[in-house]
Coordinates of C-alpha atoms in Angstrom, one line a residue:
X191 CA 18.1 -47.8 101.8
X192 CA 15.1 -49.4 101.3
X193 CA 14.9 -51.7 98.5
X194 CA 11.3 -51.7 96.4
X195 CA 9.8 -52.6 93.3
X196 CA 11.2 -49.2 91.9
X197 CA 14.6 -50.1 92.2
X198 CA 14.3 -53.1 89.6
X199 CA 13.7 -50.1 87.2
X200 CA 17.3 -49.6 87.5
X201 CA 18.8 -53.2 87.8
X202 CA 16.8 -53.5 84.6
X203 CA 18.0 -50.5 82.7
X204 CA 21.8 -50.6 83.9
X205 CA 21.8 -54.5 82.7
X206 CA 20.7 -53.7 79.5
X207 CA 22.7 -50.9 78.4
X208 CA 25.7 -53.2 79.1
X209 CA 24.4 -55.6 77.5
X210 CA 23.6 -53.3 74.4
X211 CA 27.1 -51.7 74.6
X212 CA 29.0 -55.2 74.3
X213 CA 27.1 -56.1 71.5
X214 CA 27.7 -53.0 69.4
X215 CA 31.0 -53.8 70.2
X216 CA 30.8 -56.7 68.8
X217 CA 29.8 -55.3 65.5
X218 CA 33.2 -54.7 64.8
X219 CA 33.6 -58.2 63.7
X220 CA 30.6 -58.6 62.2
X221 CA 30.7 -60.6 58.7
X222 CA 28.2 -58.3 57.1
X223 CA 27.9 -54.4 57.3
X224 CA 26.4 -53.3 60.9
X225 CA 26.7 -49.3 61.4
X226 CA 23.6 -48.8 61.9
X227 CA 23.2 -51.7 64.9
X228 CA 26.2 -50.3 66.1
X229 CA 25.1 -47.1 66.5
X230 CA 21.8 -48.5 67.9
X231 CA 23.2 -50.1 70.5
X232 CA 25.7 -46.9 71.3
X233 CA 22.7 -44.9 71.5
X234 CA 20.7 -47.4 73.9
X235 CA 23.9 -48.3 75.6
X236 CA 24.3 -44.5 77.7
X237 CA 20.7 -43.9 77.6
X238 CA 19.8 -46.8 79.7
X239 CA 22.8 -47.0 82.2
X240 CA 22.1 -43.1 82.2
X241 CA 18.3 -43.5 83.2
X242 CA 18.6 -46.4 85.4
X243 CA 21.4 -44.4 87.7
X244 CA 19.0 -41.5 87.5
X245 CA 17.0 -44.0 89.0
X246 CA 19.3 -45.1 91.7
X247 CA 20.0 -41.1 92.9
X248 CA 16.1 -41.0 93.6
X249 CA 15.8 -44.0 95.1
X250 CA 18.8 -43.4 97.4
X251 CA 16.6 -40.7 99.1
X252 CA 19.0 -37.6 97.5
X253 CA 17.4 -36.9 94.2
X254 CA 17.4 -33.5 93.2
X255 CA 17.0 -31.9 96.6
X256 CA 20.4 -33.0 98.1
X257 CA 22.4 -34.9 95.1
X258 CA 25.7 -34.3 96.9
X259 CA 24.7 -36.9 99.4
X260 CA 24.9 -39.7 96.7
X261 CA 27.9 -38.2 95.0
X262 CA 29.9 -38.0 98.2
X263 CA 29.8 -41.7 98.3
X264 CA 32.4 -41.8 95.9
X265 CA 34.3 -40.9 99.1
X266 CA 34.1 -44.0 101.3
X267 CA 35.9 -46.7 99.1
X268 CA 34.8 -49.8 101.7
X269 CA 31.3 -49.1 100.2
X270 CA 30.2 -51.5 97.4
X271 CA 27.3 -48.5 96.4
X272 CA 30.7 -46.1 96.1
X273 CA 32.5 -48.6 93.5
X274 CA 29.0 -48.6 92.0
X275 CA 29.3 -44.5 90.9
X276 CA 32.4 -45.1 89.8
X277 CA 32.2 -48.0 87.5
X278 CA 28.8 -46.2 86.6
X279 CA 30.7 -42.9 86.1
X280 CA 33.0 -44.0 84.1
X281 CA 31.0 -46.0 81.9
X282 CA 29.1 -43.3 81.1
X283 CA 31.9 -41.2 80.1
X284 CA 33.2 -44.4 77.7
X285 CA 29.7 -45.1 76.2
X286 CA 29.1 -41.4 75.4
X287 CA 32.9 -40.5 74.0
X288 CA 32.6 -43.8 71.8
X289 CA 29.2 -42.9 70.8
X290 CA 30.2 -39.1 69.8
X291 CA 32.9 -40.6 68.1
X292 CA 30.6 -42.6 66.2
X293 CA 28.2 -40.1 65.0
X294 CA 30.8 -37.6 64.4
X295 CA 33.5 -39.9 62.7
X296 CA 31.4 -42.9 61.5
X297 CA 34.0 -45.1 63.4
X298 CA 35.3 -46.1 66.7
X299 CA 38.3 -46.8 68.4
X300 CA 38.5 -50.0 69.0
X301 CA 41.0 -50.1 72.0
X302 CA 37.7 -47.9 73.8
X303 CA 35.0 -50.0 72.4
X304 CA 37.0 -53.5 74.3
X305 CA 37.7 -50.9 77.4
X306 CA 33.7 -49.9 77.4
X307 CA 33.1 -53.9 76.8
X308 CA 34.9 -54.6 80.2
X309 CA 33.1 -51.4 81.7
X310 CA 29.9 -52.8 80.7
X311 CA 30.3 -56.5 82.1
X312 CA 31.3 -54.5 85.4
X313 CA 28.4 -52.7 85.4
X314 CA 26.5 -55.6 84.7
X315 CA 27.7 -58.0 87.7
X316 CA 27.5 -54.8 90.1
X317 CA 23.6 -54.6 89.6
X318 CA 24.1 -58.2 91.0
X319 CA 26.9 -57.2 93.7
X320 CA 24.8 -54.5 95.1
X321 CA 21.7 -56.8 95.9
X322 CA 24.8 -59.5 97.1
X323 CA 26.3 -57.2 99.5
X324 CA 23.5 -57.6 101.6
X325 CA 23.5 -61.3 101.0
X326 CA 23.3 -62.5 104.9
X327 CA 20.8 -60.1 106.1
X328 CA 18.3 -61.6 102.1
X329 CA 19.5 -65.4 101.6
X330 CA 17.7 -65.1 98.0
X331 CA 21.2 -62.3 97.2
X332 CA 23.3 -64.7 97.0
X333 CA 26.5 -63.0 96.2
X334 CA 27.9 -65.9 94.5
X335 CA 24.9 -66.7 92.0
X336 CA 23.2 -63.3 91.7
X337 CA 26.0 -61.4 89.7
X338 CA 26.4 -64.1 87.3
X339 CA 22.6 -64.6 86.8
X340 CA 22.3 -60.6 86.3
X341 CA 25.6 -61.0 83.2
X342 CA 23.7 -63.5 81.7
X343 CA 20.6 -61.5 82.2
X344 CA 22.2 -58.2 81.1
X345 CA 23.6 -60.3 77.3
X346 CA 19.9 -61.9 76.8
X347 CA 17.7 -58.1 77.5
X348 CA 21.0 -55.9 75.8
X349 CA 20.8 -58.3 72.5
X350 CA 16.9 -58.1 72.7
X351 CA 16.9 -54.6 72.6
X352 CA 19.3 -53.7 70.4
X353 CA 17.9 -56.6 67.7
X354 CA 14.3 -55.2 68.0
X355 CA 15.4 -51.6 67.6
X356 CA 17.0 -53.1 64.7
X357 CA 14.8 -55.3 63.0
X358 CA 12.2 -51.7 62.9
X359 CA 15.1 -49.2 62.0
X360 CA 17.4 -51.6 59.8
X361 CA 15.8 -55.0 59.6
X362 CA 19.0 -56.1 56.8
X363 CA 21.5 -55.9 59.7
X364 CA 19.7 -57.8 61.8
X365 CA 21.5 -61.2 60.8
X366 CA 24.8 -59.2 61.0
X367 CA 26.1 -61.9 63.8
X368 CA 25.5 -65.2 63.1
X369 CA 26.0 -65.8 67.0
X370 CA 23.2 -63.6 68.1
X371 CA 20.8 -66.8 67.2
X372 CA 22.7 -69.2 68.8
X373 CA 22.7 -67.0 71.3
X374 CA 19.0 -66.7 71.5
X375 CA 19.6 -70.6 72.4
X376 CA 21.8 -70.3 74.6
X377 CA 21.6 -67.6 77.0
X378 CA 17.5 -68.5 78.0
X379 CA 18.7 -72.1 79.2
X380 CA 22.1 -70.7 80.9
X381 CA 20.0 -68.2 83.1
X382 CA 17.0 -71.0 83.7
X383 CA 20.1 -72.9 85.0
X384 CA 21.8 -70.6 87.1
X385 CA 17.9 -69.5 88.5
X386 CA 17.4 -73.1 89.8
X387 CA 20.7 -73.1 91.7
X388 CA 20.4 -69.9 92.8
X389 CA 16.7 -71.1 94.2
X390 CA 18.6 -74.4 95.3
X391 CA 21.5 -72.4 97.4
X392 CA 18.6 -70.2 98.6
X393 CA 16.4 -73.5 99.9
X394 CA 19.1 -74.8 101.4
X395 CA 20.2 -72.1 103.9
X396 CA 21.3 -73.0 106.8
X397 CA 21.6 -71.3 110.8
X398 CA 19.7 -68.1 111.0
X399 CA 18.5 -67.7 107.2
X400 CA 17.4 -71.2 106.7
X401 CA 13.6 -69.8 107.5
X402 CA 14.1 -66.9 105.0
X403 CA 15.8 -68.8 102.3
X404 CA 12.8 -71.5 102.3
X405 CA 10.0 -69.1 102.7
X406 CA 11.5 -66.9 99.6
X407 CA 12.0 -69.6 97.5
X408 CA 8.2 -70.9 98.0
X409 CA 6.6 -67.4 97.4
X410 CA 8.2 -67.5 93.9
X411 CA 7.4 -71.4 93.3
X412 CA 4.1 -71.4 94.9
X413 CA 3.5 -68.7 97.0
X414 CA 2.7 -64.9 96.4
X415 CA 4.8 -64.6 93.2
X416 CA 4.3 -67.8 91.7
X417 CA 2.0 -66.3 88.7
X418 CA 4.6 -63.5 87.7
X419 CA 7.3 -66.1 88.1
X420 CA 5.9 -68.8 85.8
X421 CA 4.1 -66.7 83.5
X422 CA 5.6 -63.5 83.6
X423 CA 9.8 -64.7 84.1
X424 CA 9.6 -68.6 82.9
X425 CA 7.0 -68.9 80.4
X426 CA 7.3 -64.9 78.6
X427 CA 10.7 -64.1 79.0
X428 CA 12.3 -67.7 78.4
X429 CA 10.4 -70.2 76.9
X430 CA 8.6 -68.1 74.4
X431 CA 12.1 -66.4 73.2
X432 CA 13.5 -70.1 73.3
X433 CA 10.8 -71.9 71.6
X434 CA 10.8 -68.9 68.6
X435 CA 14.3 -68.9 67.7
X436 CA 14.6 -72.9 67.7
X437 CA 11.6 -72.4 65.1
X438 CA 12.9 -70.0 63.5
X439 CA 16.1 -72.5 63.5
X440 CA 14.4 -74.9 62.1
X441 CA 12.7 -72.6 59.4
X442 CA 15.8 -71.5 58.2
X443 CA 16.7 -75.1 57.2
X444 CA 14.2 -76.3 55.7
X445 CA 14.8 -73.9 52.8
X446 CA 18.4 -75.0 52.6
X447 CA 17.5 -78.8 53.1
X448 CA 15.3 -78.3 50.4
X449 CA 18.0 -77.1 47.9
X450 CA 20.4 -79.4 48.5
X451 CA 17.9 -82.1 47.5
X452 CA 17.3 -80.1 43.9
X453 CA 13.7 -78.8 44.9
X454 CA 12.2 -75.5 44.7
X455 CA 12.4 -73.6 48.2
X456 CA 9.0 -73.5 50.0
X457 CA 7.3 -69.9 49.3
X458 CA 9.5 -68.4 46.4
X459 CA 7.0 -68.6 44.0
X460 CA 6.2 -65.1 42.4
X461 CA 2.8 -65.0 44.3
X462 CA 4.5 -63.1 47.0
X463 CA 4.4 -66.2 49.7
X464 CA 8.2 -65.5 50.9
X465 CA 8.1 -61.7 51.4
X466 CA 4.9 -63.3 53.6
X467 CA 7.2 -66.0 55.2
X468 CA 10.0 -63.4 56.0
X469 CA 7.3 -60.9 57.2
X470 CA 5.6 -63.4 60.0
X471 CA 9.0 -64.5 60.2
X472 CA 10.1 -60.7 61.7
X473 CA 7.2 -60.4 63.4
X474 CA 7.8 -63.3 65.2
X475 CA 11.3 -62.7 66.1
X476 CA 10.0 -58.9 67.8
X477 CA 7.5 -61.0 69.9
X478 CA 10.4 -63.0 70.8
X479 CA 12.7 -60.4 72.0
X480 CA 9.6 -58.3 73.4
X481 CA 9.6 -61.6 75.7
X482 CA 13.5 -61.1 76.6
X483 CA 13.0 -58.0 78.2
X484 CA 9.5 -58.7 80.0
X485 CA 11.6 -61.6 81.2
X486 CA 14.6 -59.3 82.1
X487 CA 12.8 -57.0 83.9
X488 CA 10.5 -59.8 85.5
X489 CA 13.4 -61.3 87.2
X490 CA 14.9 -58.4 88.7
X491 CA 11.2 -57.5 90.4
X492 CA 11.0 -60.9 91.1
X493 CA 14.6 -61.4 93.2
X494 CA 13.8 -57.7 94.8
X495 CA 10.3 -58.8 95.5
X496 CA 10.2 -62.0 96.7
X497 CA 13.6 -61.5 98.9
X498 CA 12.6 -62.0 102.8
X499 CA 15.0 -60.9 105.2
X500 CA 16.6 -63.0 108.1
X501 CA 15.3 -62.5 111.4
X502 CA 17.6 -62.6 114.5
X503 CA 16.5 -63.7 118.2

């Protein structure tokens, strides 16, 4: 198989439906009301993984004119593509009875929801795995760094997607989980983390892939993708998320801080300031997860992209 730009389509869409699918999980301990998140995320959840293996079928040169050849993979259980249709297969089957389940009986199981939350963390470490599996032949797949990266990457684009589909469709659920905006925190340093070492493990390379490891790593620093990797992965799709939830943070406080100190909260005056507030305040918050998942799909492009192969004497 020949690995291209169009295959980040699928990395992309298979990460976030888990991602989406675990977090309308989630809702199921959510301190406020959250059906229609939940059934947000249930729809985006199959759609995605659904697309995004659609995806996978073309690129694996079968598409519609000889599907049986992907299918039949299913038969060769040493293959790390094979374990891919299944956990994809069954996934899909999880994500669409839950969501069926939903719509028909306004609730779900949730013994299934936890199995499809385990399904979808699977699903999202395989879009990692498959890259990984050809680890010695690309230093930049690391098979230790690159699944973990893609988890983290799967939570951050999954809440982003689900939380702007929200905030247009049911912007009161939107603060359903408390933890999504620590998340928002969270999550954009964890993956700038784990991209350092996985550019640190790649630099440092040694034998046969030390050439490759070095030259891949300088096209995303300084190289070829440098541009898309600074602008496009670092700057839109971490530190623009990052630095709008720690405002948002800190707006949130100020009110509170206020209050506690006996004044009048900024912008609740009857001139209509706070519905103004709370309206930049959305608006802001969509640009922020718009970021997420330019970021999201940025580094999957980016690691399929930027990935030289070793070259043996």
């Amino acid at each position: 198989m020949v690995w291209d730009a169009f295959i980040a389509i699928y990395l992309f869409l298979a990460g976030l439906g888990a991602g989406a699918f675990v977090l309308g999980a989630l809702t199921n301990w959510a301190k406020k009301p959250a059906a229609r998140m939940k059934r947000i995320a249930f729809i985006i959840a199959p759609v995605a993984v659904a697309v995004g293996t659609l995806v996978l079928v073309i690129d694996a040169k079968a598409g519609f004119a000889n599907p049986l050849r992907f299918f039949m993979l299913v038969s060769n259980l040493n293959s790390v593509m094979a374990w891919g249709v299944i956990i994809l297969s069954v996934f899909l089957a999880v994500s669409i009875v839950d969501l069926v389940l939903l719509l028909v009986k306004k609730r779900t199981p949730k013994a299934l929801d936890i199995a499809g939350m385990v399904l979808a963390v699977c699903v999202a470490a395989y879009t990692g795995v498959l890259l990984g599996d050809a680890g010695l032949a690309f230093p930049l797949w690391n098979m230790a760094v690159l699944p973990v990266l893609f988890v983290v990457s799967a939570a951050s684009t999954g809440i982003a997607a689900v939380l702007l589909a929200t905030r247009l469709a049911a912007p009161e659920e939107a603060g359903a989980l408390p933890l999504l905006s620590k998340a928002g925190l969270v999550l954009p340093v964890l993956e700038l983390v784990l991209v350092a070492v996985l550019l640190g493990v790649t630099a440092g390379t040694s034998g046969s892939g030390a050439a490759a490891g070095a030259a891949s790593v300088a096209s995303l620093v300084s190289g070829a993708y440098a541009v898309p990797f600074w602008l496009g992965f670092v700057g839109v799709g971490l530190v623009l998320p990052f630095a709008l939830e720690l405002a948002a943070h800190r707006g949130a406080r100020a009110p509170m801080a206020a209050a506690a100190a006996g004044d009048a909260a900024p912008g609740a005056g009857p001139d209509g300031s706070a519905a103004a507030a709370a309206g930049s305040g959305r608006a802001l918050a969509l640009v922020g997860e718009a970021g997420v998942l330019v970021g999201g799909f940025m580094l999957r492009y980016l690691v399929i992209m930027a990935a030289l192969a070793v070259v043996f004497a």
